Coordinates of C-alpha atoms in Angstrom, one line a residue:
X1 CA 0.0 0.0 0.0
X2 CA 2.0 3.4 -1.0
X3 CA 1.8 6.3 1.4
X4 CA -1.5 8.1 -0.8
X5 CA -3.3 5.1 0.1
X6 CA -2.6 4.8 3.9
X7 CA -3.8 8.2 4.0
X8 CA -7.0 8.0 2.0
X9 CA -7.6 4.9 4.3
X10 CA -7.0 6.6 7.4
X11 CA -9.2 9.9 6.2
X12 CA -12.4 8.1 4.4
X13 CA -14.3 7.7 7.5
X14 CA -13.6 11.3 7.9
X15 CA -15.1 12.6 4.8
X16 CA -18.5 14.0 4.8
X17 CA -20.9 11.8 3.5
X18 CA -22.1 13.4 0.5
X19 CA -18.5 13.3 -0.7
X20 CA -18.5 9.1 -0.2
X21 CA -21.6 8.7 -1.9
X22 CA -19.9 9.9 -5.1
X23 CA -17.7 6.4 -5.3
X24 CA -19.6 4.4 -3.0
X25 CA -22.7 4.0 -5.2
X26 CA -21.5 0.5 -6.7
X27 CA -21.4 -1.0 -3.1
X28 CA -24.8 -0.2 -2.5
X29 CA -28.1 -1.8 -4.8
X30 CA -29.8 1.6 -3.3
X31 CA -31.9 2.6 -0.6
X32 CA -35.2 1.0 -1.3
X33 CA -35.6 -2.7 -1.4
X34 CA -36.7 -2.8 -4.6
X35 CA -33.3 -1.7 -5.7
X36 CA -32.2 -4.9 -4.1
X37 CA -34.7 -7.2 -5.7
X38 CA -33.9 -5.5 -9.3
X39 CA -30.7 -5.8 -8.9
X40 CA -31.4 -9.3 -7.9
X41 CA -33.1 -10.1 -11.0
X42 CA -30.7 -9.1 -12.8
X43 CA -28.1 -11.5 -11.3
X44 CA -30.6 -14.3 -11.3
X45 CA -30.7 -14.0 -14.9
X46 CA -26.9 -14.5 -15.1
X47 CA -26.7 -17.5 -12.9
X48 CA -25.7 -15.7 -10.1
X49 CA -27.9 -15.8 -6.5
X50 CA -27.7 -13.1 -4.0
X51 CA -28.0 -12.4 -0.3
X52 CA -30.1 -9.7 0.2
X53 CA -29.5 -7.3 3.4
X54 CA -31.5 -4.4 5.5
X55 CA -28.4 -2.1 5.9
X56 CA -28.2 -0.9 9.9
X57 CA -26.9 -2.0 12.5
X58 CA -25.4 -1.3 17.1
X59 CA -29.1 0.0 17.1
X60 CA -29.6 1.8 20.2
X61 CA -33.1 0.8 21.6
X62 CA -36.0 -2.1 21.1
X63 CA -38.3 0.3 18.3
X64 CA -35.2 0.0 16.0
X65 CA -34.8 -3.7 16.1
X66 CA -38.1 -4.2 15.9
X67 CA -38.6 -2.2 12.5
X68 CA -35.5 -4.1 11.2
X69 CA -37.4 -7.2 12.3
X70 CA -40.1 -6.3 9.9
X71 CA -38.0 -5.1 7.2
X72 CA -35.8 -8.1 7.1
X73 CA -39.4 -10.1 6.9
X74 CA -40.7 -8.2 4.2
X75 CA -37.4 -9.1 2.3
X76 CA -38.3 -12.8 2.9
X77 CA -41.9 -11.9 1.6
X78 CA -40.6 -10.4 -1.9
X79 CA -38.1 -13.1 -2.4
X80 CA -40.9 -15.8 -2.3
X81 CA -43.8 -13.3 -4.1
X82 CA -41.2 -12.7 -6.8
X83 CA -39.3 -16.3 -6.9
X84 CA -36.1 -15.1 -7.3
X85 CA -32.7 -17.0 -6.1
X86 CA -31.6 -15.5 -2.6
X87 CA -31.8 -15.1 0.6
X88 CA -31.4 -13.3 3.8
X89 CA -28.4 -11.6 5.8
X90 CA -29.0 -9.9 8.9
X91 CA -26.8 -8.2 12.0
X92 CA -27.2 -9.7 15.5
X93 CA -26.4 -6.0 16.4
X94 CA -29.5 -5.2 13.9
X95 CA -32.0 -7.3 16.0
X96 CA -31.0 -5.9 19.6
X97 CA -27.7 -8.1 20.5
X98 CA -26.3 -5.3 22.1
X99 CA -29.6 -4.6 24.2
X100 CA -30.7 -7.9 25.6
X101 CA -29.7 -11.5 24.3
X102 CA -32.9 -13.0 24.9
X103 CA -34.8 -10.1 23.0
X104 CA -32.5 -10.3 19.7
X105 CA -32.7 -14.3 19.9
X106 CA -36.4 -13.7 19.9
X107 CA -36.4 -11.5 16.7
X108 CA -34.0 -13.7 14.6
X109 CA -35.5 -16.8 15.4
X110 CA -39.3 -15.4 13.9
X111 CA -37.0 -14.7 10.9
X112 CA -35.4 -18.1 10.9
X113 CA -38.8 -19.8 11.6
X114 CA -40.3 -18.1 8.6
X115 CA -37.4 -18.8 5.9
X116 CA -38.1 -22.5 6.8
X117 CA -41.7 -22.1 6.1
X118 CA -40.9 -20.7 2.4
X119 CA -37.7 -23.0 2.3
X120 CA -35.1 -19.9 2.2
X121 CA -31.9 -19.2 4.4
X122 CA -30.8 -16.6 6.9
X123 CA -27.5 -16.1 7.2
X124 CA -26.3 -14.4 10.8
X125 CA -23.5 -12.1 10.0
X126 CA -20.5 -11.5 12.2
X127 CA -19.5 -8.3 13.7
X128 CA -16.4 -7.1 16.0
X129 CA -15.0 -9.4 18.7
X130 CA -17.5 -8.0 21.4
X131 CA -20.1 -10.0 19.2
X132 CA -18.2 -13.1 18.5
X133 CA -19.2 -15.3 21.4
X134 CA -23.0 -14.2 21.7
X135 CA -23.5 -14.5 17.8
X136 CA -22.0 -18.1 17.9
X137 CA -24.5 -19.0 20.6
X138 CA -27.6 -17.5 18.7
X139 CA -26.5 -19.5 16.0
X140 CA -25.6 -23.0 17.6
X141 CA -29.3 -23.1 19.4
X142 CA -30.9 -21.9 15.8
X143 CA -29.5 -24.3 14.1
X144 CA -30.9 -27.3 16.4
X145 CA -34.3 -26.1 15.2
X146 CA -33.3 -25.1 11.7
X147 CA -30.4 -27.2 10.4
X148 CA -31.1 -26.2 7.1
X149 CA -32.2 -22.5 7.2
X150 CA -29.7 -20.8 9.1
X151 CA -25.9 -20.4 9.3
X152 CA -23.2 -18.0 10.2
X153 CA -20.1 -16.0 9.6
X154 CA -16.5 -16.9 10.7
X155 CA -13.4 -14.4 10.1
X156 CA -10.5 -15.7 9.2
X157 CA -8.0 -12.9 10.4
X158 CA -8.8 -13.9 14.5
X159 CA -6.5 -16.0 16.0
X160 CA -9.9 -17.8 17.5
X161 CA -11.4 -19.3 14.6
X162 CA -9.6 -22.7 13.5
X163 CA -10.5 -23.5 17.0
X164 CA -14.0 -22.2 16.7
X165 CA -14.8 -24.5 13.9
X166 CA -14.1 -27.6 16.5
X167 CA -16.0 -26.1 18.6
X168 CA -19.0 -26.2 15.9
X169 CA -18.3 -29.1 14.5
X170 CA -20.7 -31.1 16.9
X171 CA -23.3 -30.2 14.4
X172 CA -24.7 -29.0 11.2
X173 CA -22.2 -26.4 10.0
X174 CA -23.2 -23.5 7.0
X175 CA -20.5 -21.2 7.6
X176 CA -19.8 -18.2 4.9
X177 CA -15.8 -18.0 5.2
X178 CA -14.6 -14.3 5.0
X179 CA -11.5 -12.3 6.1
X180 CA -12.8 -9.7 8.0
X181 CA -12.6 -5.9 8.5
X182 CA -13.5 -5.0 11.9
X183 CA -10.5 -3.1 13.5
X184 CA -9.3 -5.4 16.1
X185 CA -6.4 -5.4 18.5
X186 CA -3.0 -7.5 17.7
X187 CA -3.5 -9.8 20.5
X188 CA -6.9 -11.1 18.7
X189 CA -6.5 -10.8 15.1
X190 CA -3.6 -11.5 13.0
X191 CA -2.6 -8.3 11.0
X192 CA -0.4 -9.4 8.4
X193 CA -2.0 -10.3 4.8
X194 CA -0.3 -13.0 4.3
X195 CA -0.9 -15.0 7.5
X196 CA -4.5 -13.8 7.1
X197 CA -4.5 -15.7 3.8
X198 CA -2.8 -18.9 5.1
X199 CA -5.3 -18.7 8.1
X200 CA -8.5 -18.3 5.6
X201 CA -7.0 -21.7 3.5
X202 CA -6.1 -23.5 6.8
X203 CA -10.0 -22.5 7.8
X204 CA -11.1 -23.7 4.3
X205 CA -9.8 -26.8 4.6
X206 CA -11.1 -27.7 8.2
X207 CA -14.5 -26.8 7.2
X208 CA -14.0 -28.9 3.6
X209 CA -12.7 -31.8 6.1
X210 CA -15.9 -31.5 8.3
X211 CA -18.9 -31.5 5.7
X212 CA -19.5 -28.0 6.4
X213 CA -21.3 -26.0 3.3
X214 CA -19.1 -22.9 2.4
X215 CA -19.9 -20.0 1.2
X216 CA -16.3 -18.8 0.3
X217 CA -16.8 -15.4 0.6
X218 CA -13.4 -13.7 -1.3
X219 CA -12.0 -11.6 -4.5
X220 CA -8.1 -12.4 -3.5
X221 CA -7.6 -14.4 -7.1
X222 CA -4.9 -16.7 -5.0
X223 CA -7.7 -17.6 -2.4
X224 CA -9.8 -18.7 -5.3
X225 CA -7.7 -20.6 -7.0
X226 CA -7.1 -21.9 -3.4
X227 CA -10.4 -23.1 -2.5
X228 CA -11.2 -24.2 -6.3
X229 CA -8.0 -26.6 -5.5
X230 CA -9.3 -27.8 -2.5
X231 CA -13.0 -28.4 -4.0
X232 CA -11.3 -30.5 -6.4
X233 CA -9.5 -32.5 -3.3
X234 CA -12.3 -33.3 -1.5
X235 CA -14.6 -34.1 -4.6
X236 CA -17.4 -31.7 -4.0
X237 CA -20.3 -31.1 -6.5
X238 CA -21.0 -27.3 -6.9
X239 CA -24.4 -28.1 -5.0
X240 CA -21.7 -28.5 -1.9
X241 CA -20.4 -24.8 -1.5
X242 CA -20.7 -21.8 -2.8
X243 CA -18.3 -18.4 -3.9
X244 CA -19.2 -15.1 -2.4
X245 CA -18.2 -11.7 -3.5
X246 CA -19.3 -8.2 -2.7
X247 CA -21.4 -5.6 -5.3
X248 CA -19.2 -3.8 -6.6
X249 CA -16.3 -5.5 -6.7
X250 CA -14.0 -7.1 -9.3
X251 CA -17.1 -8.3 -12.0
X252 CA -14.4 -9.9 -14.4
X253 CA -13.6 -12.4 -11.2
X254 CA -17.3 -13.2 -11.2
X255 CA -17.7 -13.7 -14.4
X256 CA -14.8 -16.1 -14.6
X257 CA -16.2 -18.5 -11.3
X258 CA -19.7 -18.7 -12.9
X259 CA -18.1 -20.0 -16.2
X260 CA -16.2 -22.4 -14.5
X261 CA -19.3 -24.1 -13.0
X262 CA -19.0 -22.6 -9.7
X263 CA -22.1 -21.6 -7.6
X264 CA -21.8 -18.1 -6.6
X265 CA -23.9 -15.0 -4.7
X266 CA -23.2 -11.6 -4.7
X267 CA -24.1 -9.5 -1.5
X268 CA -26.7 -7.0 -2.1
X269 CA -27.1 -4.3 0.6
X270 CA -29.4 -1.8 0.4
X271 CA -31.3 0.8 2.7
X272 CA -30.3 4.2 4.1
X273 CA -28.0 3.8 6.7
X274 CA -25.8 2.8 4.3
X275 CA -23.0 5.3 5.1
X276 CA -21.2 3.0 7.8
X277 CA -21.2 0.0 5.1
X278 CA -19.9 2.4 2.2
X279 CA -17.0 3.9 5.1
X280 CA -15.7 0.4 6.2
X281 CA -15.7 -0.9 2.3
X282 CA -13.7 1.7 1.2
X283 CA -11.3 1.7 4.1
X284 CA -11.0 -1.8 3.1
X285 CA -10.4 -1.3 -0.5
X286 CA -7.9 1.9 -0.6
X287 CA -7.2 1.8 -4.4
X288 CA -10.6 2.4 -5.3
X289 CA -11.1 5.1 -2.3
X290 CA -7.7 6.5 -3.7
X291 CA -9.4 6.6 -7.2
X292 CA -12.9 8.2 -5.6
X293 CA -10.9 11.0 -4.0
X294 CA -8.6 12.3 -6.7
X295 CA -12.3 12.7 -8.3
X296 CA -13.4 14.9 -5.3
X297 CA -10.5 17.0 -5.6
X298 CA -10.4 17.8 -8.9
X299 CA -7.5 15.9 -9.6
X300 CA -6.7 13.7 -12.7
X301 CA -4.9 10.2 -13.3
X302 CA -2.0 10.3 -15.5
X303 CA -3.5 8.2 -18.9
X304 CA -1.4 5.0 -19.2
X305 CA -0.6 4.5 -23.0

């Protein structure tokens, strides 16, 4: 990372928000739903499913869950009305983690109960490492009831999660396998790239080795070719996993797993508190922030010939 990009990173989730919506646009369907579900169809009709998700989330009292609650139903709803190939994400934080477990248990599981009436999924995304232990538990007494409808998120840049995976191995595992972005401390999250990428293959492969459905949720190319290795190891049919990338984010890639025979979804967040999401993306992704803020300021890349 050169010097301009540490310190577009480091200034992004400074910048007013206006000025992020410029570039962040093509991380976000929009802020209605039915953005989402258009942008869904649109997928769908290039063999690609999505996961649709009701952007918001450390809510602050019960109301707030409880209209994200309703959103995150009516998602369900207009995926079934309109047929379309996805499902559901949602943010323990989103549903009241934060406020009382028992409350945002409550909320998910009326979600979790309703995908399995209509045969969808909910996947129960992972935030920072003051969520880690309380999402896990939602998730291993939701997926007694609804082995098939409901799964989780592991991170592969904290130290904790190879031996998280025995610790969910005693049962049904759907686990969407990312790297993570949440800033955390040194002492629970390896920091170096490298090691992060050893640690997501070493993660791979002990979910592969445990009949755990994957959604291998990356755009490194070498993690790819990675986890297309280690699908060809283990035998799997493409009903048996699953790529995962973010909107927005390197289309070519996509293309080239879909052709390949891969199963893949694309993440579709919509909604407006979308201004967090589009912050954290870009602090991820520094090139294209570093692209997005030479636009703001007027200033112009030299044309490579």
């Amino acid at each position: 990372m050169t010097i301009f990009d540490q310190l577009v990173s480091r200034t992004i989730m400074h910048v007013p928000g206006p000025m992020v919506s410029v570039f962040a646009r093509k991380y976000i369907a929009g802020e209605v739903l039915e953005d989402a579900l258009e942008l869904t169809r649109r997928f769908n009709a290039e063999n690609i499913m999505t996961t649709i998700d009701v952007l918001g989330e450390f809510i602050t009292n019960r109301n707030e869950a409880l209209y994200f609650k309703d959103q995150s139903l009516r998602v369900l709803q207009e995926i079934e009305s309109s047929g379309l190939r996805a499902n559901l994400s949602i943010k323990p934080t989103q549903m009241g983690l934060q406020l009382d477990y028992d409350f945002a248990r409550v909320n998910i599981e009326e979600l979790v109960a309703y995908a399995q009436t209509i045969g969808n999924f909910i996947r129960i995304d992972m935030e920072d490492v003051q969520c880690t232990d309380l999402t896990l538990k939602l998730y291993r007494q939701l997926r007694q009831k609804y082995p098939d409808h409901v799964g989780t998120v592991l991170q592969a840049y904290l130290r904790r999660t190879a031996g998280d995976i025995e610790d969910l191995a005693d049962g049904p595992l759907n686990i969407r396998l990312c790297k993570g972005i949440y800033r955390e401390p040194r002492a629970l999250a390896f920091k170096h790239p490298e090691v992060i990428n050893m640690n997501f293959s070493h993660c791979l492969d002990r979910l592969l080795a445990r009949g755990a459905y994957v959604g291998i949720a990356t755009h490194d190319s070498r993690l790819v070719y990675e986890a297309m290795r280690l699908i060809e190891r283990y035998g799997l049919p493409p009903d048996k996993y699953e790529f995962q990338m973010l909107l927005g984010v390197d289309e070519e890639m996509r293309r080239i797993i879909v052709d390949q025979g891969h199963r893949l979804r694309v993440y579709v967040p919509f909604g407006r508190s979308w201004l967090p999401y589009a912050r954290r993306r870009l602090k991820e992704n520094p090139d294209i922030a570093r692209h997005g803020l030479k636009q703001i300021l007027g200033l112009q890349e030299t044309q490579r010939r």
